[in-house]
CSV table of C-alpha atoms in Angstrom, one decimal:
chain,number,residue,atom,x,y,z
A,227,MET,CA,-0.3,-0.1,0.0
A,228,PHE,CA,1.2,3.1,-1.0
A,229,GLN,CA,0.4,6.5,0.7
A,230,TYR,CA,0.2,9.7,-0.4
A,231,THR,CA,-0.2,13.5,1.1
A,232,CYS,CA,-1.4,16.8,-0.5
A,233,LEU,CA,0.0,20.1,0.6
A,234,ASN,CA,-1.9,21.7,-1.4
A,235,PRO,CA,-6.0,21.4,-2.0
A,236,ILE,CA,-5.5,19.0,-5.2
A,237,SER,CA,-8.5,18.5,-8.1
A,238,GLU,CA,-10.5,14.9,-6.6
A,239,VAL,CA,-10.5,14.5,-10.9
A,240,GLY,CA,-7.1,13.5,-10.3
A,241,LEU,CA,-6.5,12.0,-6.5
A,242,LYS,CA,-9.5,9.4,-8.4
A,243,GLU,CA,-6.4,8.2,-10.5
A,244,PHE,CA,-4.7,6.4,-7.6
A,245,GLY,CA,-7.5,3.9,-7.2
A,246,GLU,CA,-6.5,1.2,-5.3
A,247,GLY,CA,-3.7,0.0,-3.2
A,248,TYR,CA,-3.5,4.1,-2.0
A,249,ALA,CA,-4.5,5.7,0.5
A,250,ARG,CA,-4.5,9.1,1.8
A,251,THR,CA,-2.3,10.4,4.5
A,252,GLU,CA,-2.6,13.8,6.6
A,253,ASN,CA,1.7,13.3,7.6
A,254,ALA,CA,3.6,14.1,5.3
A,255,GLU,CA,6.1,11.1,7.6
A,256,ASP,CA,4.4,8.7,6.6
A,257,ALA,CA,4.5,8.9,2.5
A,258,ASP,CA,5.6,7.8,-0.4
A,259,ALA,CA,4.8,10.5,-2.2
A,260,ILE,CA,3.4,14.2,-1.8
A,261,LEU,CA,1.2,16.4,-4.5
A,262,VAL,CA,2.4,20.1,-3.8
A,263,ARG,CA,1.2,23.1,-6.1
A,264,SER,CA,1.7,26.3,-4.4
A,265,ALA,CA,2.8,25.2,-0.8
A,266,LYS,CA,6.7,26.7,0.1
A,267,MET,CA,9.1,23.6,0.9
A,268,HIS,CA,12.5,24.8,0.9
A,269,ASP,CA,11.8,25.0,4.4
A,270,MET,CA,10.5,21.6,4.9
A,271,GLU,CA,12.1,18.6,6.4
A,272,LEU,CA,12.0,16.1,3.7
A,273,PRO,CA,10.8,12.4,5.3
A,274,GLU,CA,13.3,9.1,5.0
A,275,LYS,CA,10.7,6.7,3.5
A,276,LEU,CA,9.7,9.8,0.7
A,277,ALA,CA,10.0,8.5,-3.1
A,278,ALA,CA,8.4,11.4,-4.8
A,279,VAL,CA,7.3,15.0,-5.6
A,280,ALA,CA,5.3,16.0,-8.0
A,281,ARG,CA,3.9,19.7,-8.7
A,282,ALA,CA,0.5,20.1,-10.3
A,283,GLY,CA,1.6,22.7,-12.3
A,284,ALA,CA,5.3,23.2,-14.3
A,285,GLY,CA,7.3,26.2,-11.5
A,286,VAL,CA,9.3,24.0,-9.1
A,287,ASN,CA,10.3,27.2,-7.3
A,288,ASN,CA,8.6,26.1,-4.2
A,289,ILE,CA,10.4,23.0,-4.3
A,290,PRO,CA,14.2,22.9,-2.8
A,291,LEU,CA,15.1,20.6,-6.4
A,292,GLU,CA,18.8,19.8,-4.6
A,293,LEU,CA,18.2,19.0,-2.1
A,294,CYS,CA,15.5,16.6,-3.3
A,295,ALA,CA,17.6,14.4,-5.8
A,296,GLU,CA,20.9,14.7,-3.0
A,297,HIS,CA,17.8,12.7,-1.2
A,298,GLY,CA,17.2,10.4,-4.0
A,299,ILE,CA,13.5,12.0,-3.8
A,300,VAL,CA,12.4,12.4,-7.8
A,301,VAL,CA,10.6,15.2,-8.5
A,302,PHE,CA,8.1,15.7,-11.4
A,303,ASN,CA,6.1,18.7,-12.5
A,304,THR,CA,2.9,18.6,-15.5
A,305,PRO,CA,3.8,20.5,-18.7
A,306,GLY,CA,1.7,21.7,-21.2
A,307,ALA,CA,-0.9,20.3,-18.7
A,308,ASN,CA,-2.6,24.0,-18.0
A,309,ALA,CA,-0.4,25.6,-21.5
A,310,ASN,CA,-5.0,26.1,-22.9
A,311,GLY,CA,-5.6,27.9,-19.6
A,312,VAL,CA,-2.7,29.8,-20.4
A,313,LYS,CA,-3.0,30.5,-24.1
A,314,GLU,CA,-6.8,31.5,-23.4
A,315,LEU,CA,-5.6,34.7,-21.2
A,316,VAL,CA,-2.8,35.4,-23.5
A,317,LEU,CA,-4.9,35.6,-26.6
A,318,ALA,CA,-7.8,37.7,-23.7
A,319,GLY,CA,-4.6,39.9,-23.2
A,320,MET,CA,-4.2,40.8,-26.0
A,321,LEU,CA,-7.7,41.8,-27.3
A,322,LEU,CA,-7.7,43.8,-23.6
A,323,ALA,CA,-5.0,45.3,-24.8
A,324,SER,CA,-5.9,46.6,-28.3
A,325,ARG,CA,-9.5,47.5,-27.3
A,326,ASP,CA,-10.1,49.2,-23.9
A,327,ILE,CA,-12.7,47.6,-23.3
A,328,VAL,CA,-11.2,46.9,-19.0
A,329,GLY,CA,-12.1,51.5,-19.7
A,330,GLY,CA,-14.6,51.7,-21.0
A,331,VAL,CA,-16.9,48.8,-18.4
A,332,GLU,CA,-15.3,50.8,-15.3
A,333,TRP,CA,-16.9,54.2,-17.6
A,334,VAL,CA,-20.4,52.4,-17.8
A,335,LYS,CA,-19.8,51.0,-13.7
A,336,SER,CA,-19.4,55.0,-12.2
A,337,GLN,CA,-22.8,55.7,-14.5
A,338,GLU,CA,-24.8,54.1,-13.1
A,339,ASP,CA,-27.1,56.6,-11.3
A,340,ASN,CA,-27.3,58.8,-14.5
A,341,PRO,CA,-30.6,57.7,-17.2
A,342,ASP,CA,-29.0,59.0,-19.7
A,343,VAL,CA,-26.0,56.7,-19.6
A,344,GLY,CA,-26.8,54.7,-23.3
A,345,LYS,CA,-26.8,58.7,-25.2
A,346,LEU,CA,-23.9,59.8,-23.3
A,347,ALA,CA,-22.4,56.0,-24.8
A,348,GLU,CA,-22.4,56.7,-27.8
A,349,LYS,CA,-20.4,60.4,-27.2
A,350,GLN,CA,-17.9,59.0,-24.5
A,351,LYS,CA,-17.4,56.0,-27.4
A,352,LYS,CA,-14.3,57.1,-28.9
A,353,GLN,CA,-12.4,57.7,-25.8
A,354,PHE,CA,-12.3,53.7,-25.2
A,355,ALA,CA,-11.4,53.2,-29.4
A,356,GLY,CA,-8.9,51.0,-30.4
A,357,CYS,CA,-7.2,49.0,-33.3
A,358,GLU,CA,-8.2,45.2,-34.3
A,359,ILE,CA,-5.4,42.7,-33.8
A,360,SER,CA,-6.3,40.9,-37.2
A,361,GLY,CA,-3.4,41.5,-39.6
A,362,LYS,CA,-0.9,42.6,-36.5
A,363,LYS,CA,2.4,40.6,-36.0
A,364,LEU,CA,2.6,38.5,-33.0
A,365,GLY,CA,6.7,37.8,-32.0
A,366,ILE,CA,6.3,34.5,-30.2
A,367,ILE,CA,9.4,34.0,-28.2
A,368,GLY,CA,9.3,30.4,-27.0
A,369,LEU,CA,7.2,27.5,-28.9
A,370,GLY,CA,6.4,25.1,-26.5
A,371,ALA,CA,3.4,24.1,-24.8
A,372,ILE,CA,2.3,26.9,-24.7
A,373,GLY,CA,4.2,28.9,-27.5
A,374,GLN,CA,2.7,26.9,-30.1
A,375,LEU,CA,-0.8,27.4,-28.7
A,376,VAL,CA,-0.4,31.0,-29.0
A,377,ALA,CA,0.8,31.0,-32.8
A,378,ASN,CA,-2.0,28.5,-34.4
A,379,ALA,CA,-5.1,30.5,-32.2
A,380,ALA,CA,-3.0,34.5,-33.6
A,381,THR,CA,-2.9,32.7,-37.2
A,382,HIS,CA,-6.9,31.7,-37.1
A,383,LEU,CA,-7.4,35.3,-35.6
A,384,GLY,CA,-5.7,37.2,-38.7
A,385,MET,CA,-2.5,37.7,-37.2
A,386,ASP,CA,1.0,37.5,-39.0
A,387,VAL,CA,3.0,35.4,-36.4
A,388,TYR,CA,6.9,35.1,-36.4
A,389,GLY,CA,7.8,32.4,-33.5
A,390,TYR,CA,11.7,32.3,-32.2
A,391,ASP,CA,13.0,29.3,-30.4
A,392,PRO,CA,16.6,28.1,-30.6
A,393,TYR,CA,15.5,24.7,-29.0
A,394,LEU,CA,12.5,23.7,-30.9
A,395,SER,CA,11.5,20.3,-30.3
A,396,VAL,CA,10.5,18.2,-33.5
A,397,ASP,CA,7.0,17.5,-32.2
A,398,ALA,CA,6.5,21.0,-31.5
A,399,ALA,CA,7.5,21.5,-34.9
A,400,TRP,CA,4.9,19.4,-36.3
A,401,ASN,CA,2.5,21.3,-34.0
A,402,LEU,CA,2.9,24.4,-35.6
A,403,SER,CA,1.2,26.0,-38.9
A,404,ARG,CA,2.8,26.0,-41.3
A,405,SER,CA,1.9,29.5,-41.3
A,406,ILE,CA,4.3,30.7,-38.8
A,407,HIS,CA,7.3,32.0,-40.0
A,408,HIS,CA,10.4,30.7,-37.9
A,409,ILE,CA,12.8,33.9,-36.7
A,410,GLN,CA,16.8,32.4,-36.6
A,411,ASP,CA,17.6,36.0,-34.3
A,412,VAL,CA,15.5,36.9,-32.1
A,413,ASN,CA,16.5,41.1,-32.5
A,414,ASP,CA,14.0,40.2,-35.3
A,415,ILE,CA,11.2,40.1,-33.2
A,416,TYR,CA,12.0,42.9,-31.1
A,417,ARG,CA,12.5,45.3,-34.6
A,418,GLU,CA,9.7,43.9,-36.4
A,419,CYS,CA,6.6,43.4,-34.7
A,420,ASP,CA,3.7,44.8,-33.0
A,421,TYR,CA,2.9,42.6,-30.0
A,422,ILE,CA,5.1,39.7,-28.2
A,423,THR,CA,5.1,37.6,-26.0
A,424,ILE,CA,7.1,35.4,-23.8
A,425,HIS,CA,6.8,31.9,-23.2
A,426,VAL,CA,10.2,30.5,-22.2
A,427,PRO,CA,11.7,29.1,-18.6
A,428,LEU,CA,13.7,30.9,-16.1
A,429,LEU,CA,17.1,29.7,-16.5
A,430,ASP,CA,20.6,32.1,-15.7
A,431,SER,CA,20.2,33.0,-20.0
A,432,THR,CA,16.9,34.3,-20.1
A,433,ARG,CA,16.6,36.0,-16.5
A,434,GLY,CA,16.8,39.8,-17.6
A,435,MET,CA,16.7,39.2,-20.9
A,436,ILE,CA,13.5,41.4,-22.4
A,437,SER,CA,16.2,44.2,-21.1
A,438,ARG,CA,16.8,48.2,-21.6
A,439,GLU,CA,18.6,47.3,-25.1
A,440,ALA,CA,15.5,44.6,-26.1
A,441,ILE,CA,13.1,47.5,-25.2
A,442,GLY,CA,15.2,49.9,-27.4
A,443,MET,CA,15.1,47.8,-30.7
A,444,MET,CA,11.1,47.2,-30.0
A,445,LYS,CA,8.8,49.2,-32.1
A,446,GLU,CA,7.0,52.8,-31.2
A,447,GLY,CA,4.2,51.7,-29.5
A,448,VAL,CA,4.1,47.7,-29.0
A,449,VAL,CA,2.2,45.6,-26.7
A,450,LEU,CA,4.5,43.3,-24.4
A,451,LEU,CA,2.6,40.0,-23.3
A,452,ASN,CA,4.1,38.2,-20.4
A,453,PHE,CA,3.1,35.0,-18.7
A,454,ALA,CA,6.3,33.3,-17.8
A,455,ARG,CA,7.5,34.7,-15.1
A,456,ASP,CA,7.7,38.7,-14.2
A,457,VAL,CA,11.8,38.6,-13.5
A,458,LEU,CA,12.0,37.9,-17.2
A,459,VAL,CA,11.6,41.3,-17.9
A,460,ASP,CA,13.8,44.4,-16.5
A,461,GLU,CA,10.8,46.0,-14.8
A,462,ASP,CA,12.2,49.5,-14.2
A,463,ALA,CA,12.9,49.4,-17.5
A,464,LEU,CA,9.8,48.8,-19.0
A,465,VAL,CA,8.3,51.0,-16.8
A,466,GLU,CA,9.8,53.7,-18.3
A,467,ALA,CA,9.2,53.0,-21.4
A,468,LEU,CA,5.4,52.7,-20.6
A,469,LYS,CA,6.0,56.3,-19.9
A,470,SER,CA,7.6,57.4,-22.7
A,471,GLY,CA,5.3,55.8,-25.2
A,472,LYS,CA,8.0,53.3,-26.3
A,473,VAL,CA,5.9,50.3,-24.7
A,474,LYS,CA,2.2,51.0,-25.6
A,475,LYS,CA,0.7,48.0,-23.0
A,476,TYR,CA,2.6,45.1,-20.5
A,477,VAL,CA,0.3,42.6,-19.7
A,478,THR,CA,1.8,40.2,-17.5
A,479,ASP,CA,-0.1,38.1,-15.0
A,480,PHE,CA,2.5,38.9,-12.0
A,481,ALA,CA,1.8,41.7,-9.5
A,482,ASN,CA,4.7,43.3,-8.0
A,483,PRO,CA,5.0,46.6,-6.6
A,484,THR,CA,7.2,48.0,-10.0
A,485,VAL,CA,4.5,47.4,-12.0
A,486,ALA,CA,1.8,47.3,-10.2
A,487,GLY,CA,-0.8,51.0,-10.9
A,488,VAL,CA,1.7,51.6,-13.0
A,489,PRO,CA,-0.4,53.5,-16.6
A,490,GLY,CA,-0.4,51.4,-19.4
A,491,THR,CA,-0.1,48.2,-17.4
A,492,LEU,CA,-3.0,45.2,-17.4
A,493,ILE,CA,-1.4,42.5,-14.8
A,494,THR,CA,-3.9,39.4,-13.8
A,495,PRO,CA,-3.5,37.9,-9.9
A,496,HIS,CA,-1.3,35.2,-11.4
A,497,LEU,CA,-4.7,33.9,-13.1
A,498,GLY,CA,-2.9,31.6,-15.9
A,499,ALA,CA,-3.3,28.3,-14.7
A,500,SER,CA,-6.3,29.2,-12.5
A,501,THR,CA,-9.4,27.5,-14.5
A,502,GLU,CA,-11.2,24.3,-13.3
A,503,GLU,CA,-9.7,22.2,-16.4
A,504,ALA,CA,-6.3,22.9,-15.7
A,505,GLU,CA,-6.2,22.8,-12.4
A,506,ASP,CA,-8.2,19.1,-13.3
A,507,ASN,CA,-5.4,18.3,-16.5
A,508,CYS,CA,-2.5,18.9,-13.7
A,509,ALA,CA,-3.5,16.8,-11.2
A,510,VAL,CA,-4.5,13.8,-13.1
A,511,MET,CA,-1.0,14.4,-15.1
A,512,ALA,CA,0.6,14.5,-12.1
A,513,VAL,CA,-0.9,11.1,-10.4
A,514,LYS,CA,-0.1,9.1,-13.7
A,515,GLU,CA,3.6,10.4,-13.5
A,516,LEU,CA,3.6,9.2,-9.5
A,517,ARG,CA,2.3,6.0,-10.4
A,518,ASP,CA,4.3,5.0,-13.3
A,519,TYR,CA,7.1,6.0,-10.6
A,520,LEU,CA,6.4,3.9,-7.7
A,521,GLU,CA,4.6,1.6,-9.1
A,522,ASN,CA,7.1,0.4,-12.2
A,523,GLY,CA,10.1,2.4,-11.3
A,524,ASN,CA,9.5,5.1,-14.5
A,525,ILE,CA,10.1,8.5,-15.3
A,526,LYS,CA,8.9,11.6,-17.0
A,527,ASN,CA,8.6,14.9,-16.9
A,528,SER,CA,11.4,14.9,-14.2
A,529,VAL,CA,13.2,18.6,-12.9
A,530,ASN,CA,16.1,16.7,-11.3
A,531,TYR,CA,16.1,13.4,-12.9
A,532,PRO,CA,16.4,12.1,-16.0
A,533,ASN,CA,13.7,10.3,-17.7
A,534,CYS,CA,14.0,6.6,-17.7
A,535,ASP,CA,11.3,4.3,-19.0
A,536,MET,CA,11.2,0.6,-19.1
A,537,GLY,CA,7.7,-0.3,-19.5
A,538,ARG,CA,5.3,-2.1,-16.9
A,539,CYS,CA,7.4,-4.2,-14.8
A,540,THR,CA,7.4,-7.6,-15.4
A,541,ALA,CA,9.6,-9.0,-14.0
A,542,PRO,CA,10.7,-10.8,-11.3
A,543,GLY,CA,12.2,-7.8,-9.3
A,544,ARG,CA,13.3,-4.8,-10.3
A,545,ILE,CA,15.3,-2.0,-8.5
A,546,ALA,CA,15.5,1.5,-9.1
A,547,ILE,CA,18.4,3.3,-7.7
A,548,ASN,CA,18.6,6.8,-7.6
A,549,HIS,CA,22.0,8.2,-7.5
A,550,ARG,CA,25.3,10.7,-8.3
A,551,ASN,CA,26.4,10.9,-12.1
A,552,ILE,CA,30.0,9.1,-11.2
A,553,VAL,CA,32.3,6.9,-13.1
A,554,ASN,CA,32.5,3.1,-12.1
A,555,MET,CA,28.8,3.2,-11.4
A,556,ILE,CA,27.3,0.7,-13.4
A,557,SER,CA,30.1,-1.9,-12.8
A,558,GLN,CA,29.6,-1.7,-8.8
A,559,PHE,CA,25.9,-2.5,-9.0
A,560,THR,CA,26.3,-5.5,-11.3
A,561,LYS,CA,29.2,-6.3,-9.5
A,562,VAL,CA,27.1,-6.6,-6.4
A,563,ILE,CA,24.1,-8.4,-8.6
A,564,GLY,CA,26.3,-10.9,-9.6
A,565,GLU,CA,28.0,-12.0,-6.3
A,566,ALA,CA,23.9,-13.0,-4.7
A,567,GLY,CA,24.3,-15.1,-8.0
A,568,ILE,CA,21.2,-13.2,-9.2
A,569,ASN,CA,20.9,-12.5,-13.0
A,570,ILE,CA,20.5,-9.2,-14.6
A,571,SER,CA,18.0,-9.8,-17.5
A,572,ASP,CA,17.5,-6.2,-18.6
A,573,LEU,CA,19.4,-2.2,-17.3
A,574,THR,CA,19.4,0.7,-18.1
A,575,ASN,CA,21.2,3.8,-17.1
A,576,LYS,CA,20.1,7.9,-18.0
A,577,SER,CA,22.4,10.8,-16.2
A,578,LYS,CA,21.4,14.3,-16.0
A,579,GLU,CA,23.9,17.1,-15.2
A,580,ASN,CA,25.1,15.7,-11.4
A,581,TYR,CA,22.0,13.2,-11.5
A,582,ALA,CA,21.5,9.6,-12.3
A,583,TYR,CA,19.4,6.9,-13.0
A,584,SER,CA,19.3,3.2,-13.0
A,585,LEU,CA,16.8,0.4,-13.4
A,586,ILE,CA,17.5,-3.1,-13.3
A,587,ASP,CA,15.2,-6.1,-14.1
A,588,LEU,CA,16.3,-9.3,-11.4
A,589,GLU,CA,15.4,-12.5,-12.2
A,590,GLU,CA,14.7,-12.7,-8.8
A,591,PRO,CA,13.3,-10.7,-5.9
A,592,ALA,CA,16.8,-8.8,-4.4
A,593,THR,CA,17.7,-10.0,-1.4
A,594,GLU,CA,17.8,-7.6,2.0
A,595,ASP,CA,21.6,-7.7,1.3
A,596,VAL,CA,21.9,-7.1,-2.0
A,597,ILE,CA,19.7,-3.7,-1.6
A,598,ARG,CA,22.1,-3.2,2.2
A,599,ALA,CA,25.1,-3.2,-0.5
A,600,LEU,CA,24.3,-1.5,-3.1
A,601,GLU,CA,22.4,1.2,-0.4
A,602,ALA,CA,26.9,1.2,1.3
A,603,ILE,CA,27.8,2.4,-2.8
A,604,ASP,CA,29.4,5.4,-2.6
A,605,GLY,CA,27.7,7.9,-4.7
A,606,VAL,CA,24.1,6.0,-4.0
A,607,LEU,CA,21.6,8.2,-2.4
A,608,LYS,CA,18.5,5.5,-2.5
A,609,VAL,CA,17.9,2.3,-3.5
A,610,ARG,CA,14.1,1.0,-3.5
A,611,VAL,CA,12.7,-2.3,-4.5
A,612,VAL,CA,9.6,-1.5,-6.8
A,613,LYS,CA,8.9,-5.2,-7.6
């Protein structure tokens, strides 16, 4: 019986995917797996029994990835599960930035006691006039799960779409409309596009990528949308650009003191994945990832360990070893197992930066002595009997 705990409310649609063989516990010390959304785990003492953490969402800033890796705890996220919800909000952001819908709505509210509001509206509507997005150039930086959905949807709205992604995957390329212009130099996006939307992960190389220099290259009156991470943008430089009119509107999902209340900003309170469907999708994916790992030892969508898949566990014995990515580990594993007189029927080893993962199928179950001997090898972080 596996036990799991939830550090945040998790969709029941997803939790139902656990089924038989799983029980929920409120005590993290007893949990084999943790499901989390926004709860901060950095100050949490990691239980010795804990095998995996699944983030029902994409961002993992609230999880101590390195510490988990050192404890042999695999951390999963759910890339793409909330992509449609974010895509729809990005499209809404473009429309709100193009037409002063918010201003118009607020004006009507201010006239609630005016019996002539209908007639007055005809006179006042000019101050809320805007432009259409059809025929405008949209630049998309990052063509992952969200970026590609935005790109395809924008083409159907009549936009001329330019996409930049130096790490574009084959699957993403197949999913993109053939009418999208693939750009090799991101500076061309800055120089040519009327709307620019960012969909890249937060890395050292992307932090502050929308810099003062990048903003300086943009067209006068550009609309910038940021539904990825606020720190991707130099917001001090952005505020100056809003005041000068260089940037017409800044639409973002990240409220902070730098931009909150600044004229020309449209800021939502982190609503990108806040849809019932997205929460269900994230929970379902997270639970499926945990089940495949706990039951079969397979890893998919981990952020601190490599992906590894040996399919459904049908061997008499399977063991999973989380270890450091150093030389001579596999030979030590096979030596321990061979000296115990157990034959290996299949073996997979994958690595990711400083950490590695080995799945080994045995023709008979591993003994306690074998497990202890494997755990004693320098560089081994966790050994788990899958079957």
